[in-house]
Each structure stands twice: as C-alpha cells, then as structure tokens.
mmCIF file of C-alpha atoms in Angstrom:
data_model
loop_
_atom_site.group_PDB
_atom_site.id
_atom_site.type_symbol
_atom_site.label_atom_id
_atom_site.label_comp_id
_atom_site.label_asym_id
_atom_site.label_seq_id
_atom_site.Cartn_x
_atom_site.Cartn_y
_atom_site.Cartn_z
ATOM 1 C CA GLU C 1382 1.774 12.218 -16.734
ATOM 2 C CA THR C 1383 3.004 15.744 -17.318
ATOM 3 C CA GLY C 1384 5.812 14.334 -19.511
ATOM 4 C CA VAL C 1385 3.444 13.505 -22.383
ATOM 5 C CA THR C 1386 0.127 15.312 -22.662
ATOM 6 C CA GLN C 1387 -2.793 14.605 -24.963
ATOM 7 C CA THR C 1388 -5.856 16.635 -25.868
ATOM 8 C CA PRO C 1389 -8.721 16.214 -25.906
ATOM 9 C CA ARG C 1390 -9.104 13.494 -23.308
ATOM 10 C CA HIS C 1391 -12.514 12.514 -24.663
ATOM 11 C CA LEU C 1392 -13.982 12.952 -28.126
ATOM 12 C CA VAL C 1393 -17.310 12.004 -29.659
ATOM 13 C CA MET C 1394 -17.641 12.393 -33.399
ATOM 14 C CA GLY C 1395 -19.916 11.391 -36.205
ATOM 15 C CA MET C 1396 -18.704 9.430 -39.179
ATOM 16 C CA THR C 1397 -18.674 12.516 -41.399
ATOM 17 C CA ASN C 1398 -16.772 14.758 -39.000
ATOM 18 C CA LYS C 1399 -13.143 15.831 -39.152
ATOM 19 C CA LYS C 1400 -11.238 16.148 -35.916
ATOM 20 C CA SER C 1401 -7.647 16.121 -34.703
ATOM 21 C CA LEU C 1402 -5.924 14.612 -31.707
ATOM 22 C CA LYS C 1403 -2.949 16.432 -30.259
ATOM 23 C CA CYS C 1404 0.055 15.110 -28.388
ATOM 24 C CA GLU C 1405 2.888 17.082 -26.825
ATOM 25 C CA GLN C 1406 5.966 15.680 -25.125
ATOM 26 C CA HIS C 1407 8.020 17.718 -22.652
ATOM 27 C CA LEU C 1408 10.833 15.185 -22.301
ATOM 28 C CA GLY C 1409 13.156 16.290 -25.084
ATOM 29 C CA HIS C 1410 12.700 12.978 -26.892
ATOM 30 C CA ASN C 1411 13.385 12.412 -30.564
ATOM 31 C CA ALA C 1412 10.765 9.790 -31.461
ATOM 32 C CA MET C 1413 6.984 9.828 -31.125
ATOM 33 C CA TYR C 1414 4.356 7.159 -31.614
ATOM 34 C CA TRP C 1415 0.614 6.697 -32.031
ATOM 35 C CA TYR C 1416 -1.012 3.561 -30.661
ATOM 36 C CA LYS C 1417 -4.589 2.308 -30.739
ATOM 37 C CA GLN C 1418 -5.934 0.452 -27.708
ATOM 38 C CA SER C 1419 -9.163 -1.457 -28.195
ATOM 39 C CA ALA C 1420 -10.928 -3.581 -25.627
ATOM 40 C CA LYS C 1421 -9.643 -7.162 -25.403
ATOM 41 C CA LYS C 1422 -6.851 -6.521 -27.934
ATOM 42 C CA PRO C 1423 -3.144 -5.810 -27.589
ATOM 43 C CA LEU C 1424 -1.900 -2.317 -28.236
ATOM 44 C CA GLU C 1425 -1.588 -1.672 -31.945
ATOM 45 C CA LEU C 1426 1.232 0.529 -33.168
ATOM 46 C CA MET C 1427 -0.088 2.911 -35.815
ATOM 47 C CA PHE C 1428 2.671 5.374 -36.651
ATOM 48 C CA VAL C 1429 6.236 6.156 -35.660
ATOM 49 C CA TYR C 1430 8.007 9.462 -36.178
ATOM 50 C CA SER C 1431 11.745 9.770 -35.803
ATOM 51 C CA LEU C 1432 13.119 13.303 -35.782
ATOM 52 C CA GLU C 1433 9.849 14.517 -37.324
ATOM 53 C CA GLU C 1434 10.038 12.054 -40.208
ATOM 54 C CA ARG C 1435 7.502 9.275 -40.448
ATOM 55 C CA VAL C 1436 9.369 5.995 -40.386
ATOM 56 C CA GLU C 1437 6.564 3.542 -39.842
ATOM 57 C CA ASN C 1438 2.982 3.219 -40.949
ATOM 58 C CA ASN C 1439 1.541 -0.089 -39.895
ATOM 59 C CA SER C 1440 -1.068 -0.481 -42.623
ATOM 60 C CA VAL C 1441 -3.309 2.107 -41.051
ATOM 61 C CA PRO C 1442 -6.353 3.202 -43.107
ATOM 62 C CA SER C 1443 -6.003 6.544 -44.836
ATOM 63 C CA ARG C 1444 -8.807 8.019 -42.737
ATOM 64 C CA PHE C 1445 -6.083 8.421 -40.112
ATOM 65 C CA SER C 1446 -3.489 11.015 -41.071
ATOM 66 C CA PRO C 1447 -0.553 11.804 -38.761
ATOM 67 C CA GLU C 1448 1.427 15.010 -38.659
ATOM 68 C CA CYS C 1449 4.609 15.815 -36.762
ATOM 69 C CA PRO C 1450 5.492 19.509 -37.194
ATOM 70 C CA ASN C 1451 8.393 19.386 -34.713
ATOM 71 C CA SER C 1452 9.970 16.973 -32.276
ATOM 72 C CA SER C 1453 7.630 17.961 -29.444
ATOM 73 C CA HIS C 1454 4.257 17.792 -31.162
ATOM 74 C CA LEU C 1455 2.317 15.046 -32.862
ATOM 75 C CA PHE C 1456 -1.154 15.163 -34.353
ATOM 76 C CA LEU C 1457 -3.569 12.536 -35.575
ATOM 77 C CA HIS C 1458 -6.079 13.919 -38.054
ATOM 78 C CA LEU C 1459 -9.305 11.966 -38.298
ATOM 79 C CA HIS C 1460 -11.902 12.007 -41.071
ATOM 80 C CA THR C 1461 -14.809 9.790 -42.110
ATOM 81 C CA LEU C 1462 -14.148 7.359 -39.312
ATOM 82 C CA GLN C 1463 -16.069 4.161 -38.708
ATOM 83 C CA PRO C 1464 -17.653 2.974 -35.454
ATOM 84 C CA GLU C 1465 -14.951 0.290 -35.161
ATOM 85 C CA ASP C 1466 -12.409 3.093 -34.843
ATOM 86 C CA SER C 1467 -13.771 3.830 -31.379
ATOM 87 C CA ALA C 1468 -10.872 3.195 -29.004
ATOM 88 C CA LEU C 1469 -8.320 4.784 -26.711
ATOM 89 C CA TYR C 1470 -5.597 6.479 -28.745
ATOM 90 C CA LEU C 1471 -2.288 6.701 -26.977
ATOM 91 C CA CYS C 1472 0.689 8.839 -27.817
ATOM 92 C CA ALA C 1473 4.181 7.909 -26.659
ATOM 93 C CA SER C 1474 7.688 9.278 -26.978
ATOM 94 C CA SER C 1475 11.192 7.919 -26.538
ATOM 95 C CA GLN C 1476 14.844 8.893 -26.734
ATOM 96 C CA VAL C 1477 17.646 6.737 -28.063
ATOM 97 C CA THR C 1478 20.040 5.809 -25.248
ATOM 98 C CA GLY C 1479 22.828 3.333 -24.870
ATOM 99 C CA GLU C 1480 20.493 1.044 -22.949
ATOM 100 C CA GLY C 1481 17.748 1.126 -25.515
ATOM 101 C CA GLU C 1482 14.616 3.165 -25.668
ATOM 102 C CA THR C 1483 11.910 3.367 -23.056
ATOM 103 C CA GLN C 1484 8.619 4.656 -24.342
ATOM 104 C CA TYR C 1485 6.652 7.063 -22.165
ATOM 105 C CA PHE C 1486 2.945 7.336 -22.732
ATOM 106 C CA GLY C 1487 0.379 10.081 -22.495
ATOM 107 C CA PRO C 1488 -3.018 9.631 -20.825
ATOM 108 C CA GLY C 1489 -4.780 8.931 -24.097
ATOM 109 C CA THR C 1490 -7.807 10.252 -25.953
ATOM 110 C CA ARG C 1491 -10.962 8.192 -25.588
ATOM 111 C CA LEU C 1492 -12.661 8.344 -28.987
ATOM 112 C CA LEU C 1493 -16.251 7.356 -29.688
ATOM 113 C CA VAL C 1494 -17.450 7.292 -33.283
ATOM 114 C CA LEU C 1495 -21.207 7.336 -33.725
ATOM 115 C CA ALA V 209 8.599 -11.972 -35.258
ATOM 116 C CA GLN V 210 8.614 -11.246 -31.563
ATOM 117 C CA SER V 211 5.643 -12.055 -29.350
ATOM 118 C CA VAL V 212 4.507 -11.758 -25.755
ATOM 119 C CA ALA V 213 2.059 -13.947 -23.884
ATOM 120 C CA GLN V 214 0.323 -13.045 -20.654
ATOM 121 C CA PRO V 215 -1.481 -16.280 -19.845
ATOM 122 C CA GLU V 216 -3.814 -14.848 -17.221
ATOM 123 C CA ASP V 217 -6.507 -12.350 -18.127
ATOM 124 C CA GLN V 218 -7.088 -11.650 -14.435
ATOM 125 C CA VAL V 219 -5.220 -12.194 -11.194
ATOM 126 C CA ASN V 220 -6.848 -11.786 -7.797
ATOM 127 C CA VAL V 221 -4.767 -11.451 -4.653
ATOM 128 C CA ALA V 222 -5.509 -10.474 -1.084
ATOM 129 C CA GLU V 223 -4.004 -7.262 0.240
ATOM 130 C CA GLY V 224 -0.697 -7.933 1.955
ATOM 131 C CA ASN V 225 -0.050 -11.143 0.040
ATOM 132 C CA PRO V 226 2.678 -11.478 -2.587
ATOM 133 C CA LEU V 227 1.609 -11.073 -6.174
ATOM 134 C CA THR V 228 2.892 -12.449 -9.452
ATOM 135 C CA VAL V 229 1.823 -11.451 -12.944
ATOM 136 C CA LYS V 230 3.158 -13.818 -15.573
ATOM 137 C CA CYS V 231 4.755 -13.047 -18.909
ATOM 138 C CA THR V 232 6.536 -15.199 -21.470
ATOM 139 C CA TYR V 233 8.173 -13.936 -24.605
ATOM 140 C CA SER V 234 9.646 -14.933 -27.927
ATOM 141 C CA VAL V 235 12.241 -12.827 -29.716
ATOM 142 C CA SER V 236 15.338 -13.356 -31.796
ATOM 143 C CA GLY V 237 18.517 -12.072 -30.243
ATOM 144 C CA ASN V 238 18.889 -10.613 -26.771
ATOM 145 C CA PRO V 239 15.556 -9.791 -25.143
ATOM 146 C CA TYR V 240 14.759 -6.294 -23.944
ATOM 147 C CA LEU V 241 11.678 -6.597 -21.746
ATOM 148 C CA PHE V 242 9.348 -4.059 -20.179
ATOM 149 C CA TRP V 243 6.451 -3.861 -17.754
ATOM 150 C CA TYR V 244 3.858 -1.112 -17.858
ATOM 151 C CA VAL V 245 0.827 -0.441 -15.666
ATOM 152 C CA GLN V 246 -2.415 1.223 -16.732
ATOM 153 C CA TYR V 247 -4.873 2.642 -14.228
ATOM 154 C CA PRO V 248 -8.479 3.266 -15.314
ATOM 155 C CA ASN V 249 -8.835 6.067 -17.857
ATOM 156 C CA ARG V 250 -5.091 6.635 -17.870
ATOM 157 C CA GLY V 251 -2.184 5.951 -20.190
ATOM 158 C CA LEU V 252 0.514 3.360 -19.656
ATOM 159 C CA GLN V 253 3.084 4.055 -16.957
ATOM 160 C CA PHE V 254 6.547 2.542 -17.191
ATOM 161 C CA LEU V 255 7.389 0.262 -14.258
ATOM 162 C CA LEU V 256 10.688 -1.408 -15.101
ATOM 163 C CA LYS V 257 12.772 -2.959 -17.831
ATOM 164 C CA TYR V 258 15.359 -5.672 -18.325
ATOM 165 C CA ILE V 259 18.244 -4.884 -20.649
ATOM 166 C CA THR V 260 21.126 -6.959 -19.354
ATOM 167 C CA GLY V 261 22.788 -7.871 -16.080
ATOM 168 C CA ASP V 262 21.030 -9.072 -12.939
ATOM 169 C CA ASN V 263 18.048 -11.297 -13.558
ATOM 170 C CA LEU V 264 16.096 -9.530 -10.820
ATOM 171 C CA VAL V 265 15.087 -6.051 -11.872
ATOM 172 C CA LYS V 266 13.674 -3.544 -9.414
ATOM 173 C CA GLY V 267 11.245 -0.869 -10.505
ATOM 174 C CA SER V 268 8.707 1.679 -9.351
ATOM 175 C CA TYR V 269 6.203 1.285 -6.507
ATOM 176 C CA GLY V 270 8.008 -1.722 -5.007
ATOM 177 C CA PHE V 271 7.609 -3.907 -8.083
ATOM 178 C CA GLU V 272 10.302 -6.200 -9.363
ATOM 179 C CA ALA V 273 10.573 -8.673 -12.192
ATOM 180 C CA GLU V 274 12.567 -11.832 -12.632
ATOM 181 C CA PHE V 275 14.119 -12.609 -15.980
ATOM 182 C CA ASN V 276 14.499 -16.308 -16.738
ATOM 183 C CA LYS V 277 16.225 -16.970 -20.028
ATOM 184 C CA SER V 278 15.744 -20.736 -20.056
ATOM 185 C CA GLN V 279 12.013 -20.385 -19.508
ATOM 186 C CA THR V 280 11.747 -17.225 -21.649
ATOM 187 C CA SER V 281 9.793 -15.591 -18.863
ATOM 188 C CA PHE V 282 9.729 -12.175 -17.236
ATOM 189 C CA HIS V 283 7.263 -12.379 -14.358
ATOM 190 C CA LEU V 284 6.298 -9.271 -12.420
ATOM 191 C CA LYS V 285 6.313 -9.580 -8.644
ATOM 192 C CA LYS V 286 5.651 -7.640 -5.484
ATOM 193 C CA PRO V 287 6.171 -8.968 -1.960
ATOM 194 C CA SER V 288 3.069 -7.343 -0.461
ATOM 195 C CA ALA V 289 0.146 -6.211 -2.585
ATOM 196 C CA LEU V 290 -1.745 -2.977 -1.994
ATOM 197 C CA VAL V 291 -5.327 -2.220 -2.997
ATOM 198 C CA SER V 292 -3.911 0.689 -4.993
ATOM 199 C CA ASP V 293 -1.967 -1.810 -7.147
ATOM 200 C CA SER V 294 -5.244 -2.854 -8.768
ATOM 201 C CA ALA V 295 -4.800 -2.019 -12.451
ATOM 202 C CA LEU V 296 -4.055 -3.470 -15.867
ATOM 203 C CA TYR V 297 -0.486 -4.690 -16.358
ATOM 204 C CA PHE V 298 1.239 -5.041 -19.718
ATOM 205 C CA CYS V 299 4.400 -6.902 -20.574
ATOM 206 C CA ALA V 300 6.277 -5.855 -23.702
ATOM 207 C CA VAL V 301 9.291 -7.038 -25.655
ATOM 208 C CA ARG V 302 11.465 -4.917 -27.892
ATOM 209 C CA GLY V 303 11.807 -6.188 -31.403
ATOM 210 C CA PRO V 304 14.960 -6.167 -33.530
ATOM 211 C CA LYS V 305 16.327 -2.941 -34.952
ATOM 212 C CA ARG V 306 14.349 -2.025 -38.027
ATOM 213 C CA TYR V 307 16.216 1.048 -39.239
ATOM 214 C CA SER V 308 18.691 3.607 -38.000
ATOM 215 C CA GLY V 309 17.765 6.463 -35.748
ATOM 216 C CA ALA V 310 15.229 7.048 -33.029
ATOM 217 C CA GLY V 311 12.080 4.977 -32.936
ATOM 218 C CA SER V 312 13.877 2.139 -34.644
ATOM 219 C CA TYR V 313 13.015 -0.406 -31.985
ATOM 220 C CA GLN V 314 9.363 -1.181 -31.638
ATOM 221 C CA LEU V 315 7.551 -2.732 -28.728
ATOM 222 C CA THR V 316 5.230 -5.706 -28.952
ATOM 223 C CA PHE V 317 2.765 -5.791 -26.079
ATOM 224 C CA GLY V 318 0.875 -8.596 -24.439
ATOM 225 C CA LYS V 319 -2.888 -8.414 -24.079
ATOM 226 C CA GLY V 320 -2.635 -7.318 -20.473
ATOM 227 C CA THR V 321 -3.492 -8.840 -17.107
ATOM 228 C CA LYS V 322 -6.030 -7.258 -14.823
ATOM 229 C CA LEU V 323 -4.816 -7.332 -11.252
ATOM 230 C CA SER V 324 -7.393 -7.008 -8.477
ATOM 231 C CA VAL V 325 -6.140 -6.657 -4.925
ATOM 232 C CA ILE V 326 -8.864 -7.514 -2.464
ATOM 233 C CA PRO V 327 -8.947 -5.672 0.872
#
C-alpha cells in the first residue's frame, strides 16, 4: 500500500468540527478519486480529478469539499458533518493506458462523526 | 447504466478446497471487468482484470477469473484456498467513456462477498 497513502487512518470528529483527509499517490498517475464505503453498501464514487481538474461530482453534499493542488495530492475537507457520514473514505488513483485504467486504492480513513 | 451483482454475501470454504466467488455484470459495449480484495481495516487491492483476449485471466496470489460473455459472468476462482485468503472480495465493471482524459472511465462495484476459509 505504499503506492497510495492516506492520513489520518482514523478520525473522530464532532458535527461542528472542521477536518481534512489527505491522500498522496506515488505512482505518477494522472487521475485521483474519492470513494465512500459504508457498511452493507457498494462503494460510492464521490469525486474524480483528472490532471488536477475536478471532472466529476456525484451529487455529494457541500459539507464535503475536495481539493487537488497537484497530480500527487488530494484532500477532502470536511465541515459540519452528520453521523450518517461515518464511513471508510478511500482514495484511489489511475493512469490512462492503452488497456484502460486500473485504479489503485489507499488504505482508507475510518471516520466517525459523533 | 452498468451494474454488477455479487449474489452471495458470504462464501465459506475449507482450506485446500477450490473456491469460487460469483459475479455477473451488465454494461453496454465491451466489458472491462475487475476483481479487488479488501482485508480488514485496509483499502482495496487490485487482483486482476479482463480487457480482451483469453477468457481465463490470471492474477495475484494464485487467483484467476473466468469471463463468460454469454452468461455475462466473471467468476473469481482459486484451485486451493488458504486461510489467509479470508477477506472481502469486490467485482467491478468499467462504465462507458464519459469524457476525454484521465479518470474518464468510472468503476461500478458490487456489494462485495465475504470469503471465509476454514482451517
């Protein structure tokens, strides 16, 4: 898992807090993704960045705010979250190839909103 | 829209026996299919993918998957299960191209199948 790293690995926050999740990819990829993984539900794609430009926002509430300052780093800024936002947040990256893109995932940040 | 079904929430198999984790898909155009594995408190690890060519795809850790176009299936298999294979397995299908550039193909994942290998 050294290809894609995420910090922190665990986070507990109150509904009025502001926090940020960080993702870094060491694979030289040109696309990065945020996913939400909740118990008993399929992975939900939240955001896609291609060459540092956001190209997808899957109807995610505005209390989640992504930032991609360069092709290696991706942030997810969190504010006034709800308890139902508690989940595992996964970052992934990929590179366009002739055989299509394989996404590589980080270990995730386990978020608990109280 | 593309979709993936993993009909079994859990699969139990004895160590040393062959294992199969089932996946069926629906997508327009040629299917690009993936298997990922997730160990407890970890992210998803890529196992293998089908793009084109041989219907039997070999991947990491001795896993393989068989693509069957007529049955729209992509079952994951291993000839001899290990206790260390116990994990959550996800099948995914790549959707159609949405826009130009990187990140233009998005994956749709199944709900996952929990594999338990019993010593």
